[in-house]
Structures are given as structure tokens and as C-alpha cells.
GROMACS .gro file of C-alpha atoms in nm:
model
  499
    1MET     CA    1   1.467   1.058   0.162
    2ARG     CA    2   1.115   1.051   0.311
    3GLU     CA    3   1.118   0.972   0.681
    4LEU     CA    4   0.953   0.685   0.866
    5LEU     CA    5   0.921   0.721   1.243
    6ILE     CA    6   0.848   0.401   1.439
    7TYR     CA    7   0.713   0.468   1.787
    8GLY     CA    8   0.744   0.182   2.036
    9ALA     CA    9   1.054   0.050   1.860
   10THR     CA   10   1.194  -0.109   2.177
   11GLY     CA   11   0.889  -0.333   2.234
   12TYR     CA   12   0.859  -0.695   2.125
   13THR     CA   13   0.672  -0.631   1.799
   14GLY     CA   14   0.804  -0.278   1.745
   15ALA     CA   15   1.165  -0.396   1.748
   16MET     CA   16   1.087  -0.656   1.482
   17ALA     CA   17   0.908  -0.393   1.273
   18ALA     CA   18   1.216  -0.168   1.301
   19GLU     CA   19   1.440  -0.454   1.187
   20HIS     CA   20   1.217  -0.527   0.888
   21ALA     CA   21   1.203  -0.159   0.795
   22HIS     CA   22   1.581  -0.144   0.817
   23ASP     CA   23   1.610  -0.455   0.597
   24LEU     CA   24   1.382  -0.288   0.341
   25GLY     CA   25   1.626   0.004   0.322
   26LEU     CA   26   1.387   0.253   0.486
   27ARG     CA   27   1.635   0.373   0.752
   28PRO     CA   28   1.362   0.439   1.010
   29VAL     CA   29   1.389   0.689   1.292
   30LEU     CA   30   1.306   0.511   1.618
   31GLY     CA   31   1.086   0.663   1.887
   32GLY     CA   32   0.992   0.580   2.244
   33ARG     CA   33   1.009   0.685   2.609
   34ASN     CA   34   1.317   0.494   2.730
   35ALA     CA   35   1.636   0.662   2.611
   36ASP     CA   36   1.869   0.377   2.708
   37LYS     CA   37   1.664   0.109   2.532
   38LEU     CA   38   1.617   0.329   2.225
   39ALA     CA   39   1.988   0.401   2.202
   40ALA     CA   40   2.069   0.029   2.213
   41VAL     CA   41   1.825  -0.063   1.934
   42ALA     CA   42   1.928   0.240   1.727
   43ALA     CA   43   2.296   0.148   1.757
   44ARG     CA   44   2.227  -0.207   1.644
   45LEU     CA   45   2.033  -0.090   1.340
   46ASP     CA   46   2.244   0.221   1.275
   47CYS     CA   47   1.934   0.442   1.300
   48ALA     CA   48   1.856   0.781   1.449
   49TYR     CA   49   1.617   0.799   1.745
   50ARG     CA   50   1.394   1.046   1.932
   51VAL     CA   51   1.287   1.021   2.294
   52PHE     CA   52   0.938   1.152   2.375
   53ASP     CA   53   0.622   1.065   2.566
   54VAL     CA   54   0.281   1.069   2.396
   55GLU     CA   55   0.143   1.272   2.688
   56ASP     CA   56   0.371   1.564   2.598
   57ARG     CA   57   0.188   1.730   2.308
   58SER     CA   58   0.468   1.971   2.221
   59ALA     CA   59   0.730   1.694   2.222
   60VAL     CA   60   0.511   1.473   2.005
   61ASP     CA   61   0.460   1.750   1.750
   62ASP     CA   62   0.833   1.821   1.741
   63ALA     CA   63   0.912   1.451   1.694
   64LEU     CA   64   0.661   1.411   1.408
   65THR     CA   65   0.758   1.729   1.225
   66GLY     CA   66   0.945   1.622   0.915
   67ALA     CA   67   0.822   1.262   0.930
   68GLU     CA   68   0.623   1.143   0.629
   69VAL     CA   69   0.489   0.831   0.801
   70LEU     CA   70   0.439   0.734   1.167
   71LEU     CA   71   0.411   0.365   1.253
   72ASN     CA   72   0.277   0.330   1.607
   73CYS     CA   73   0.377  -0.003   1.766
   74ALA     CA   74   0.326   0.109   2.126
   75GLY     CA   75   0.033  -0.032   2.315
   76PRO     CA   76  -0.192  -0.015   2.497
   77TYR     CA   77  -0.353   0.175   2.211
   78LEU     CA   78  -0.617   0.306   2.447
   79ARG     CA   79  -0.333   0.533   2.570
   80THR     CA   80  -0.130   0.598   2.255
   81ALA     CA   81  -0.368   0.602   1.958
   82ARG     CA   82  -0.552   0.929   2.027
   83PRO     CA   83  -0.250   1.154   2.104
   84LEU     CA   84  -0.056   1.015   1.809
   85MET     CA   85  -0.345   1.023   1.560
   86GLU     CA   86  -0.428   1.381   1.657
   87ALA     CA   87  -0.060   1.482   1.634
   88ALA     CA   88  -0.035   1.315   1.293
   89ILE     CA   89  -0.326   1.526   1.170
   90ARG     CA   90  -0.170   1.843   1.311
   91THR     CA   91   0.172   1.774   1.153
   92GLY     CA   92   0.058   1.627   0.821
   93THR     CA   93   0.201   1.282   0.899
   94HIS     CA   94   0.036   0.962   0.773
   95TYR     CA   95  -0.053   0.738   1.067
   96LEU     CA   96  -0.017   0.357   1.076
   97ASP     CA   97  -0.045   0.117   1.368
   98ILE     CA   98  -0.087  -0.253   1.449
   99ALA     CA   99  -0.378  -0.225   1.693
  100ALA     CA  100  -0.606  -0.523   1.746
  101GLU     CA  101  -0.860  -0.344   1.967
  102LEU     CA  102  -1.187  -0.202   1.837
  103ASP     CA  103  -1.143   0.133   2.016
  104SER     CA  104  -0.862   0.252   1.785
  105TYR     CA  105  -1.084   0.201   1.482
  106ARG     CA  106  -1.378   0.379   1.639
  107LEU     CA  107  -1.140   0.668   1.708
  108ALA     CA  108  -1.025   0.667   1.344
  109GLU     CA  109  -1.389   0.689   1.236
  110ILE     CA  110  -1.435   0.996   1.458
  111LEU     CA  111  -1.119   1.162   1.320
  112ASP     CA  112  -1.191   1.067   0.956
  113GLY     CA  113  -1.316   1.412   0.854
  114ALA     CA  114  -1.028   1.601   1.015
  115ALA     CA  115  -0.772   1.364   0.861
  116THR     CA  116  -0.929   1.397   0.517
  117ALA     CA  117  -0.924   1.776   0.540
  118ALA     CA  118  -0.556   1.765   0.641
  119GLY     CA  119  -0.465   1.526   0.361
  120VAL     CA  120  -0.352   1.269   0.619
  121MET     CA  121  -0.420   0.895   0.602
  122LEU     CA  122  -0.517   0.705   0.917
  123LEU     CA  123  -0.435   0.337   0.864
  124PRO     CA  124  -0.478   0.148   1.192
  125GLY     CA  125  -0.420  -0.225   1.153
  126SER     CA  126  -0.158  -0.194   0.881
  127GLY     CA  127  -0.035  -0.533   1.004
  128GLY     CA  128  -0.194  -0.815   1.202
  129SER     CA  129  -0.544  -0.958   1.178
  130VAL     CA  130  -0.692  -0.649   1.013
  131ALA     CA  131  -0.457  -0.689   0.717
  132MET     CA  132  -0.484  -1.067   0.687
  133LEU     CA  133  -0.859  -1.100   0.757
  134GLY     CA  134  -0.941  -0.793   0.550
  135CYS     CA  135  -0.771  -0.940   0.245
  136LEU     CA  136  -0.935  -1.278   0.299
  137ALA     CA  137  -1.277  -1.116   0.338
  138ALA     CA  138  -1.243  -0.902   0.025
  139HIS     CA  139  -1.115  -1.200  -0.175
  140THR     CA  140  -1.406  -1.420  -0.063
  141ALA     CA  141  -1.672  -1.153  -0.103
  142ALA     CA  142  -1.561  -1.092  -0.462
  143ARG     CA  143  -1.659  -1.449  -0.546
  144VAL     CA  144  -2.032  -1.387  -0.499
  145GLU     CA  145  -2.269  -1.134  -0.647
  146HIS     CA  146  -2.397  -0.862  -0.414
  147PRO     CA  147  -2.248  -1.007  -0.093
  148GLN     CA  148  -2.495  -0.980   0.194
  149ARG     CA  149  -2.331  -1.162   0.482
  150LEU     CA  150  -1.982  -1.260   0.588
  151ARG     CA  151  -1.872  -1.492   0.867
  152ILE     CA  152  -1.500  -1.501   0.939
  153ALA     CA  153  -1.303  -1.701   1.194
  154LEU     CA  154  -0.940  -1.666   1.301
  155HIS     CA  155  -0.728  -1.951   1.438
  156VAL     CA  156  -0.483  -1.804   1.690
  157ALA     CA  157  -0.202  -2.048   1.768
  158GLY     CA  158   0.068  -2.036   2.034
  159SER     CA  159   0.126  -1.784   2.308
  160MET     CA  160   0.042  -1.413   2.332
  161SER     CA  161   0.297  -1.139   2.393
  162ARG     CA  162   0.287  -0.948   2.722
  163GLY     CA  163   0.213  -0.623   2.541
  164SER     CA  164  -0.080  -0.772   2.347
  165ALA     CA  165  -0.228  -0.920   2.662
  166ILE     CA  166  -0.205  -0.592   2.852
  167SER     CA  167  -0.342  -0.391   2.558
  168ALA     CA  168  -0.635  -0.631   2.518
  169SER     CA  169  -0.712  -0.617   2.892
  170GLU     CA  170  -0.749  -0.237   2.876
  171ASN     CA  171  -0.983  -0.235   2.578
  172LEU     CA  172  -1.288  -0.020   2.649
  173THR     CA  173  -1.516  -0.238   2.437
  174THR     CA  174  -1.598  -0.541   2.651
  175ASP     CA  175  -1.922  -0.652   2.481
  176THR     CA  176  -1.928  -0.925   2.221
  177LEU     CA  177  -2.050  -0.754   1.904
  178HIS     CA  178  -2.140  -0.832   1.545
  179ARG     CA  179  -2.251  -0.618   1.252
  180VAL     CA  180  -2.621  -0.635   1.170
  181ASP     CA  181  -2.759  -0.425   0.884
  182GLY     CA  182  -2.460  -0.194   0.915
  183SER     CA  183  -2.475  -0.140   1.293
  184LEU     CA  184  -2.268  -0.294   1.572
  185LEU     CA  185  -2.501  -0.482   1.805
  186PRO     CA  186  -2.453  -0.728   2.094
  187GLN     CA  187  -2.388  -1.088   1.994
  188ASP     CA  188  -2.476  -1.396   2.198
  189GLN     CA  189  -2.143  -1.520   2.341
  190SER     CA  190  -2.277  -1.876   2.337
  191ALA     CA  191  -2.350  -1.869   1.961
  192VAL     CA  192  -2.060  -2.102   1.880
  193GLU     CA  193  -2.010  -2.209   1.517
  194ALA     CA  194  -1.797  -2.479   1.354
  195PHE     CA  195  -1.532  -2.383   1.097
  196ASP     CA  196  -1.278  -2.599   0.915
  197PHE     CA  197  -0.934  -2.436   0.893
  198GLY     CA  198  -0.798  -2.737   0.707
  199PHE     CA  199  -0.780  -2.987   0.991
  200GLY     CA  200  -1.149  -3.065   1.044
  201ASP     CA  201  -1.435  -2.876   1.203
  202VAL     CA  202  -1.359  -2.698   1.530
  203ALA     CA  203  -1.588  -2.493   1.755
  204CYS     CA  204  -1.522  -2.119   1.722
  205THR     CA  205  -1.641  -1.860   1.971
  206PRO     CA  206  -1.791  -1.520   1.879
  207VAL     CA  207  -1.544  -1.239   1.946
  208THR     CA  208  -1.532  -0.864   1.893
  209LEU     CA  209  -1.265  -0.791   1.632
  210PRO     CA  210  -1.187  -0.455   1.467
  211ASP     CA  211  -1.264  -0.628   1.138
  212LEU     CA  212  -1.631  -0.565   1.214
  213ILE     CA  213  -1.549  -0.205   1.121
  214THR     CA  214  -1.273  -0.245   0.863
  215ILE     CA  215  -1.432  -0.523   0.658
  216GLY     CA  216  -1.758  -0.332   0.650
  217ARG     CA  217  -1.579  -0.022   0.520
  218ALA     CA  218  -1.377  -0.209   0.259
  219THR     CA  219  -1.649  -0.438   0.122
  220GLY     CA  220  -1.978  -0.263   0.207
  221ILE     CA  221  -2.111  -0.585   0.362
  222ALA     CA  222  -2.373  -0.497   0.623
  223ASN     CA  223  -2.384  -0.825   0.816
  224ILE     CA  224  -2.057  -0.956   0.960
  225ASP     CA  225  -1.981  -1.208   1.235
  226THR     CA  226  -1.630  -1.265   1.370
  227TYR     CA  227  -1.507  -1.571   1.558
  228VAL     CA  228  -1.189  -1.706   1.711
  229TYR     CA  229  -1.043  -2.051   1.778
  230ALA     CA  230  -0.745  -2.055   2.013
  231SER     CA  231  -0.493  -2.336   2.042
  232GLY     CA  232  -0.193  -2.356   2.271
  233ASP     CA  233  -0.152  -2.071   2.521
  234ALA     CA  234  -0.312  -1.802   2.308
  235PHE     CA  235  -0.506  -1.659   2.604
  236PRO     CA  236  -0.284  -1.678   2.914
  237ASP     CA  237  -0.378  -1.720   3.279
  238GLY     CA  238  -0.209  -1.552   3.572
  239ALA     CA  239  -0.050  -1.210   3.614
  240LEU     CA  240   0.005  -1.038   3.280
  241ALA     CA  241   0.323  -0.869   3.403
  242ASP     CA  242   0.479  -1.214   3.447
  243LEU     CA  243   0.437  -1.309   3.083
  244PRO     CA  244   0.745  -1.324   2.857
  245ASP     CA  245   0.797  -1.050   2.598
  246GLY     CA  246   0.652  -1.281   2.334
  247PRO     CA  247   0.689  -1.619   2.167
  248SER     CA  248   1.038  -1.722   2.060
  249ALA     CA  249   1.137  -1.758   1.695
  250ALA     CA  250   1.106  -2.137   1.727
  251GLN     CA  251   0.759  -2.104   1.878
  252ARG     CA  252   0.649  -1.866   1.604
  253ALA     CA  253   0.777  -2.105   1.338
  254ALA     CA  254   0.581  -2.393   1.492
  255ASP     CA  255   0.250  -2.208   1.539
  256ARG     CA  256   0.093  -2.096   1.213
  257TYR     CA  257  -0.227  -1.891   1.195
  258HIS     CA  258  -0.531  -1.974   0.981
  259ALA     CA  259  -0.858  -1.808   0.894
  260VAL     CA  260  -1.180  -1.903   0.716
  261ALA     CA  261  -1.425  -1.662   0.549
  262VAL     CA  262  -1.775  -1.761   0.439
  263ALA     CA  263  -1.958  -1.517   0.210
  264THR     CA  264  -2.324  -1.530   0.109
  265GLY     CA  265  -2.443  -1.348  -0.203
  266GLY     CA  266  -2.773  -1.183  -0.282
  267ASP     CA  267  -2.886  -1.498  -0.464
  268GLY     CA  268  -2.821  -1.711  -0.155
  269ARG     CA  269  -2.506  -1.873  -0.296
  270THR     CA  270  -2.239  -1.934  -0.035
  271VAL     CA  271  -1.865  -1.977  -0.091
  272SER     CA  272  -1.570  -1.994   0.145
  273SER     CA  273  -1.196  -1.933   0.131
  274VAL     CA  274  -0.918  -2.033   0.370
  275LEU     CA  275  -0.607  -1.834   0.461
  276ASP     CA  276  -0.292  -2.007   0.582
  277THR     CA  277  -0.011  -1.787   0.708
  278VAL     CA  278   0.282  -1.756   0.941
  279ASN     CA  279   0.242  -1.685   1.311
  280GLY     CA  280   0.071  -1.354   1.382
  281TYR     CA  281   0.378  -1.217   1.558
  282THR     CA  282   0.580  -1.288   1.245
  283PHE     CA  283   0.317  -1.153   1.004
  284THR     CA  284   0.232  -0.832   1.191
  285PRO     CA  285   0.570  -0.650   1.201
  286LEU     CA  286   0.657  -0.763   0.849
  287ALA     CA  287   0.323  -0.649   0.705
  288ALA     CA  288   0.349  -0.318   0.892
  289ALA     CA  289   0.697  -0.253   0.753
  290HIS     CA  290   0.583  -0.329   0.398
  291ALA     CA  291   0.277  -0.109   0.446
  292ALA     CA  292   0.501   0.176   0.561
  293ARG     CA  293   0.724   0.126   0.257
  294ARG     CA  294   0.425   0.148   0.025
  295VAL     CA  295   0.288   0.458   0.194
  296LEU     CA  296   0.630   0.623   0.167
  297ALA     CA  297   0.623   0.533  -0.203
  298GLY     CA  298   0.293   0.719  -0.250
  299ASP     CA  299   0.016   0.464  -0.177
  300VAL     CA  300  -0.194   0.717   0.013
  301ARG     CA  301  -0.566   0.791   0.041
  302PRO     CA  302  -0.646   1.061   0.298
  303GLY     CA  303  -0.886   0.985   0.580
  304PHE     CA  304  -0.954   0.663   0.771
  305ARG     CA  305  -0.859   0.372   0.547
  306THR     CA  306  -0.805  -0.003   0.565
  307PRO     CA  307  -0.515  -0.202   0.417
  308VAL     CA  308  -0.747  -0.355   0.156
  309GLU     CA  309  -0.869  -0.013   0.042
  310VAL     CA  310  -0.513   0.115  -0.003
  311PHE     CA  311  -0.312  -0.191  -0.109
  312GLY     CA  312  -0.576  -0.423  -0.253
  313ALA     CA  313  -0.708  -0.766  -0.157
  314GLY     CA  314  -0.380  -0.933  -0.257
  315PHE     CA  315  -0.171  -0.751   0.005
  316ALA     CA  316  -0.170  -1.033   0.263
  317GLU     CA  317  -0.042  -1.285   0.010
  318THR     CA  318   0.266  -1.070  -0.053
  319ILE     CA  319   0.367  -1.112   0.312
  320ALA     CA  320   0.585  -1.409   0.406
  321ASP     CA  321   0.433  -1.751   0.338
  322THR     CA  322   0.066  -1.653   0.314
  323HIS     CA  323  -0.183  -1.831   0.087
  324ILE     CA  324  -0.556  -1.809   0.021
  325THR     CA  325  -0.735  -2.119  -0.111
  326ASP     CA  326  -1.090  -2.115  -0.245
  327ARG     CA  327  -1.367  -2.356  -0.157
  328TRP     CA  328  -1.690  -2.363  -0.354
  329GLY     CA  329  -2.050  -2.365  -0.236
  330HIS     CA  330  -2.323  -2.559  -0.414
  331ALA     CA  331  -2.466  -2.320  -0.674
  332LYS     CA  332  -2.208  -2.150  -0.890
  333SER     CA  333  -2.353  -1.877  -1.111
  334GLN     CA  334  -2.262  -1.883  -1.479
  335ARG     CA  335  -2.143  -1.523  -1.457
  336HIS     CA  336  -1.892  -1.618  -1.189
  337LYS     CA  337  -1.773  -1.915  -1.397
  338ASN     CA  338  -1.706  -1.684  -1.690
  339TYR     CA  339  -1.525  -1.434  -1.470
  340SER     CA  340  -1.311  -1.711  -1.322
  341ARG     CA  341  -1.224  -1.849  -1.664
  342LYS     CA  342  -1.121  -1.507  -1.795
  343SER     CA  343  -0.913  -1.444  -1.486
  344GLU     CA  344  -0.745  -1.782  -1.518
  345GLU     CA  345  -0.663  -1.714  -1.884
  346ALA     CA  346  -0.513  -1.374  -1.800
  347GLY     CA  347  -0.301  -1.527  -1.525
  348MET     CA  348  -0.189  -1.819  -1.742
  349ASP     CA  349  -0.091  -1.575  -2.017
  350ALA     CA  350   0.120  -1.366  -1.776
  351ALA     CA  351   0.291  -1.678  -1.641
  352SER     CA  352   0.352  -1.812  -1.992
  353GLN     CA  353   0.505  -1.483  -2.110
  354PHE     CA  354   0.716  -1.458  -1.795
  355LEU     CA  355   0.858  -1.808  -1.831
  356THR     CA  356   0.904  -1.788  -2.207
  357HIS     CA  357   1.115  -1.473  -2.177
  358LEU     CA  358   1.312  -1.622  -1.888
  359ALA     CA  359   1.392  -1.929  -2.099
  360ALA     CA  360   1.514  -1.697  -2.375
  361GLY     CA  361   1.736  -1.511  -2.130
  362ASP     CA  362   1.535  -1.188  -2.151
  363VAL     CA  363   1.492  -1.121  -1.779
  364GLU     CA  364   1.392  -0.756  -1.823
  365THR     CA  365   1.099  -0.842  -2.051
  366ALA     CA  366   1.002  -1.133  -1.827
  367LEU     CA  367   0.971  -0.899  -1.531
  368GLU     CA  368   0.726  -0.681  -1.725
  369ASN     CA  369   0.472  -0.953  -1.647
  370THR     CA  370   0.518  -0.907  -1.271
  371THR     CA  371   0.392  -0.656  -1.017
  372ALA     CA  372   0.614  -0.384  -0.873
  373ASP     CA  373   0.644  -0.572  -0.543
  374PHE     CA  374   0.715  -0.909  -0.708
  375THR     CA  375   0.914  -1.163  -0.507
  376TRP     CA  376   1.061  -1.507  -0.583
  377THR     CA  377   1.110  -1.734  -0.282
  378VAL     CA  378   1.332  -2.041  -0.288
  379THR     CA  379   1.236  -2.265   0.002
  380GLY     CA  380   1.489  -2.357   0.264
  381LYS     CA  381   1.647  -2.182   0.559
  382PRO     CA  382   1.871  -1.887   0.468
  383GLY     CA  383   2.221  -1.913   0.607
  384THR     CA  384   2.241  -2.294   0.582
  385ALA     CA  385   2.430  -2.514   0.336
  386PHE     CA  386   2.165  -2.437   0.075
  387ALA     CA  387   2.289  -2.089  -0.007
  388LEU     CA  388   2.013  -2.005  -0.257
  389ALA     CA  389   1.732  -2.025  -0.001
  390GLY     CA  390   1.554  -1.697   0.064
  391THR     CA  391   1.322  -1.437  -0.086
  392TYR     CA  392   1.438  -1.218  -0.378
  393ASP     CA  393   1.268  -0.899  -0.498
  394ARG     CA  394   1.271  -0.767  -0.856
  395GLU     CA  395   1.616  -0.614  -0.819
  396GLN     CA  396   1.768  -0.924  -0.658
  397PHE     CA  397   1.606  -1.178  -0.890
  398PRO     CA  398   1.857  -1.147  -1.180
  399ALA     CA  399   2.143  -1.219  -0.939
  400LEU     CA  400   1.967  -1.538  -0.830
  401LEU     CA  401   1.947  -1.645  -1.193
  402GLY     CA  402   2.316  -1.573  -1.234
  403ARG     CA  403   2.409  -1.796  -0.943
  404VAL     CA  404   2.205  -2.087  -1.082
  405ALA     CA  405   2.350  -2.041  -1.431
  406ALA     CA  406   2.701  -2.049  -1.286
  407ALA     CA  407   2.628  -2.390  -1.138
  408LEU     CA  408   2.454  -2.528  -1.449
  409PRO     CA  409   2.644  -2.367  -1.739
  410ASP     CA  410   2.427  -2.538  -2.002
  411GLY     CA  411   2.112  -2.433  -1.823
  412PRO     CA  412   1.850  -2.652  -1.652
  413GLN     CA  413   1.615  -2.874  -1.853
  414VAL     CA  414   1.267  -2.830  -1.709
  415ASP     CA  415   0.960  -3.040  -1.779
  416ILE     CA  416   0.621  -2.937  -1.646
  417THR     CA  417   0.432  -3.248  -1.542
  418SER     CA  418   0.106  -3.081  -1.437
  419VAL     CA  419  -0.057  -2.739  -1.400
  420THR     CA  420  -0.351  -2.633  -1.182
  421ALA     CA  421  -0.490  -2.280  -1.219
  422THR     CA  422  -0.739  -2.065  -1.029
  423THR     CA  423  -0.820  -1.695  -1.057
  424ALA     CA  424  -0.548  -1.608  -0.807
  425ARG     CA  425  -0.290  -1.885  -0.830
  426ILE     CA  426  -0.113  -2.126  -1.064
  427VAL     CA  427   0.053  -2.440  -0.928
  428ALA     CA  428   0.299  -2.623  -1.155
  429GLU     CA  429   0.472  -2.955  -1.083
  430THR     CA  430   0.817  -2.973  -1.240
  431HIS     CA  431   1.101  -3.213  -1.313
  432THR     CA  432   1.433  -3.035  -1.354
  433THR     CA  433   1.759  -3.189  -1.471
  434GLY     CA  434   2.105  -3.056  -1.555
  435ARG     CA  435   2.477  -3.106  -1.509
  436THR     CA  436   2.725  -2.888  -1.326
  437ALA     CA  437   3.056  -2.774  -1.470
  438THR     CA  438   3.224  -3.044  -1.259
  439GLY     CA  439   3.003  -3.318  -1.405
  440VAL     CA  440   2.760  -3.364  -1.114
  441ASP     CA  441   2.407  -3.452  -1.226
  442TYR     CA  442   2.116  -3.245  -1.096
  443ASP     CA  443   1.777  -3.423  -1.090
  444ASN     CA  444   1.505  -3.255  -0.886
  445ARG     CA  445   1.127  -3.264  -0.871
  446GLY     CA  446   0.946  -2.965  -0.732
  447VAL     CA  447   0.644  -2.736  -0.731
  448GLY     CA  448   0.618  -2.371  -0.827
  449VAL     CA  449   0.333  -2.163  -0.687
  450PHE     CA  450   0.254  -1.846  -0.882
  451ASP     CA  451   0.039  -1.588  -0.700
  452LEU     CA  452  -0.148  -1.359  -0.940
  453ARG     CA  453  -0.278  -1.007  -0.897
  454ASP     CA  454  -0.447  -0.793  -1.163
  455GLY     CA  455  -0.328  -1.021  -1.442
  456ARG     CA  456   0.037  -1.015  -1.331
  457ILE     CA  457   0.262  -1.236  -1.120
  458ALA     CA  458   0.290  -1.100  -0.766
  459ALA     CA  459   0.499  -1.377  -0.613
  460VAL     CA  460   0.650  -1.716  -0.689
  461ARG     CA  461   0.732  -1.976  -0.426
  462GLU     CA  462   0.960  -2.256  -0.537
  463TYR     CA  463   0.947  -2.586  -0.346
  464LEU     CA  464   1.212  -2.847  -0.417
  465ASP     CA  465   1.439  -3.112  -0.265
  466THR     CA  466   1.670  -2.868  -0.088
  467LEU     CA  467   1.907  -3.141   0.038
  468HIS     CA  468   1.981  -3.260  -0.316
  469ALA     CA  469   2.006  -2.901  -0.439
  470ALA     CA  470   2.249  -2.811  -0.162
  471GLU     CA  471   2.468  -3.112  -0.242
  472VAL     CA  472   2.482  -3.022  -0.610
  473PHE     CA  473   2.515  -2.645  -0.580
  474THR     CA  474   2.746  -2.618  -0.281
  475ALA     CA  475   3.051  -2.666  -0.499
  476THR     CA  476   2.963  -2.358  -0.701
  477ASN     CA  477   2.963  -2.045  -0.487
  478ARG     CA  478   3.047  -1.786  -0.749
  479GLN     CA  479   2.799  -1.500  -0.796
  480PRO     CA  480   2.852  -1.369  -1.151
  481ASP     CA  481   2.657  -1.109  -1.341
  482PRO     CA  482   2.316  -1.220  -1.468
  483PRO     CA  483   2.350  -1.467  -1.762
  484HIS     CA  484   2.210  -1.439  -2.112
  485HIS     CA  485   2.019  -1.766  -2.090
  486SER     CA  486   1.762  -1.935  -1.870
  487ALA     CA  487   1.799  -1.971  -1.501
  488SER     CA  488   1.602  -2.036  -1.171
  489LEU     CA  489   1.666  -2.348  -0.975
  490SER     CA  490   1.377  -2.566  -1.082
  491MET     CA  491   1.129  -2.319  -1.221
  492VAL     CA  492   1.269  -2.172  -1.542
  493ILE     CA  493   0.982  -2.320  -1.736
  494GLY     CA  494   0.955  -2.247  -2.103
  495ALA     CA  495   0.768  -2.562  -2.200
  496THR     CA  496   0.407  -2.673  -2.201
  497PRO     CA  497   0.273  -2.939  -1.965
  498ASP     CA  498   0.330  -3.300  -2.059
  499GLU     CA  499   0.014  -3.455  -2.202
   0.00000   0.00000   0.00000
């Protein structure tokens, strides 16, 4: 099996990345400087580990030899990025990290030629704002012809981890910059702009983000401005060493991140799109683990790359509960209207085929209309009375159908009451009824959100009355083999919308 080495696996974010990688079946090897801490994390995850310091070139080379992918989660990146990137090039190991500082990306630009010659990919920002903002930027830019300018703002909510605060404080780039005609130039710190993240206009401050480099590389846009709006304790006061490791799980759940991108085309038309996602400290380690999985599976392009270049603009929306919603400017070009209509028709066709085959019990054929990393998420908190809550990949999805069919032996009756479609998403309102083997009636109204990518279904999120579902399905806990007829909880839709 190809090897993933996670350096910094005992840190706040690194430990979560290691857990996610373990959950994905990657069996990572953990790396770091503290043997006792590494041993404890490795024992909990049943993983191997290697103790080494990035300042010891020979030890670094020995640790990376045999590793296919290195995921660097150890900041400050001013100290760790160069020795690990250079070692990755020497040992033929693909390099990933979660850096949020511009310096790591400038370093990757310098090492681009050497990495390309060695057949090694440098992918800084495989998780975090570079992944989420890069996908949002590419998505928005694709909606205009010949994009000339992009303004993008990030809403950072909640508190910052101690490691992030220390890493940011040691960043060499202290100027506020923006991209003008392809060059990074000073930006006026007082040039505040208003953006609406979905809760009204707020004042956003210019900030230097690595996306000034990565978005420019991925989209070719020469003029880029980046902004931030902070709520809560995003930028702490006081001694950094006194900060907690990072926000708690409850704090992360309460503090979602948002972003807005505004793209202007060559004809002057302006459009915007909004990203809504989980807390950054939830998104980052999960996205990094999925990026590592995809690189191990062969998604590789040697040289300095961005997540959008390697995984596509839809990558962010495959991570947790992340959504991009489009807003329109004033002058829509006819060409864009036609493109949107064709895209909507392709997506509707994939969804229709998927649901028709599901209703007929042909799960294998249904899944042909999905992407390789397809997931189906049933809302609710895993581990509670509602046992079906959770996210299921392609391999797990048939088992989910089997559990629902066991509870409703005659299958659910699903009526679609409305459908709304865009180029990237279909939203269907549903009314699902059925009866359990013990005679309990199931009557639930819900919403299914289908995320589309390249004419296929990338993810489905199923929203429903989980309390009613738990009451009805709790009595049936059997997990049989997949059935030969229709199945998900409220979204096995083989009908057309009610007129």
C-alpha cells in the first residue's frame, strides 16, 4: 500500500488530519519531534510513527524515503516548509500542507522547476482557505467571459488555534498586498469594502492571503483583491503561548465560515457567488486528508499546483457541509444563459437516471451516474437515536438502502413537490410515506440537495424530520444485504414533480 506520512501529527490540526486519514483507511505513518506524544497518538490510531526534526537533513530524508505523500501539518511554516519541500524533491515524495501564510507559496513558486524535473507535486494549501476560496473563485470566474478582476472576502468566525496564531505572527510578509496586472503590489489597508455573506453587508478589511498567488495560477486572473471579516475571537489579544490548543468541537460547530467572490468579465458584467461551510478548523484537516487520499490514488501533476488545478473547482463542495450559491449581476450574456441551460439539463438527466434506477432497485446502474468520490449524507448526529444519520460513500450507500428497506418492506412512496436546478445543484422538496413491518406509519417531508460535477452527481444531502424518522425506524435495527427494490430514507425519487 502506498504510504502517507503526516508530519506534525500531534498538533491540534495535525491530530485531526491523522484521525481523518485513519478513518479513510489510509493507515498513515505519523511524524514529529516529540516521541512520547507521537507514541500516544499512534497507539490510539494503531499507526506507525517516526521521530525526526526538520533541521536534521539526513533524518528527514530517511523518514521520507518510501513515502508516496507527505502532509505537513507542522507550523510555523516559515520553519518547516523549506526543509520538507526540499526533502520531498530529493526523495520523490509529493508534498502537501495546510499553510495559510504567503511565504510558503512564494517558496513553492521558487521550487516549481526543481519539483517538475523530479516529478514531484508541491501542493501547499491542500486544506483550509486556499482550497475553499480557490474553488469558490474558480466557480465564480467561470460564470463570466474573460474574467478580468476578482474580489474575494472570507468570514472567519470563532477563535484561532495557538499554532495558527504563532505561525501567522512569524510570517515574513507583513505588507498588505493585492494582485494588479499579475504583480503583487501594496494595498491601502484602509480600503475597506462591504460584502454580504448572507446576513447583510459587513465591512471587510484588505488582507494578504496566499490566494493572491493560488487563484492567479488557477484562473489566470491578473487583478485580485482579498479581504477578511472576523467575528468572535478570530484574532486574539494577549500572549500567544497562553492560547488554548484550538476551538472545542462545540465551538467549531457553532462558528461556520463563509466567503463571497465577485468576478468581473471582459464585457464589464459582474457576478458573485457565496460559499457556506463548516468551521475552518473542521474543514482544513478533513480537506487535507481527502486531498492526500486523492494524491495517493494518482491525482498528481508535478510542480507547484493548487487544489483547484488538481482536483477541480468542485473539490470544496465534497468536503463536509460546504455549499456554493450563485448570485447574478445585471447583464447576463446570452452565451452564458445557453451554457447554464445545457449544464442544468445534463445535471437533471444524471439525477433522473440515478433516481429512476434506484426506484427500480438497480443500485449499480444508478451509481454509474455519480462521481468516484460520491457521498450521500443523511442529516442528524451520528451515534444518537437516529441511527441512519451520517455520510455514506459509494461502497457504503447500498447498505444504507438495505437498512431503510428493512424498516419499510414495501418501500417508501415518494412525491416530489418542487424542483429547483442550477448548473451545479438540484434542490428537490419531497413528501415520503410508508409503513413499517410493525404497522407504524412513516410520513415525512424533506429536501434533497444534489451537488453536480461534470454532468454527474458528486454528493447528495438529505434533510428531513429526524425526530419522526428516529421514532419510526428505531424499532428496526437489522442491517440486511442490499434489497432488490427502492430505498433511501426520503429521497428514493422515481417520480416527476407534481404540477
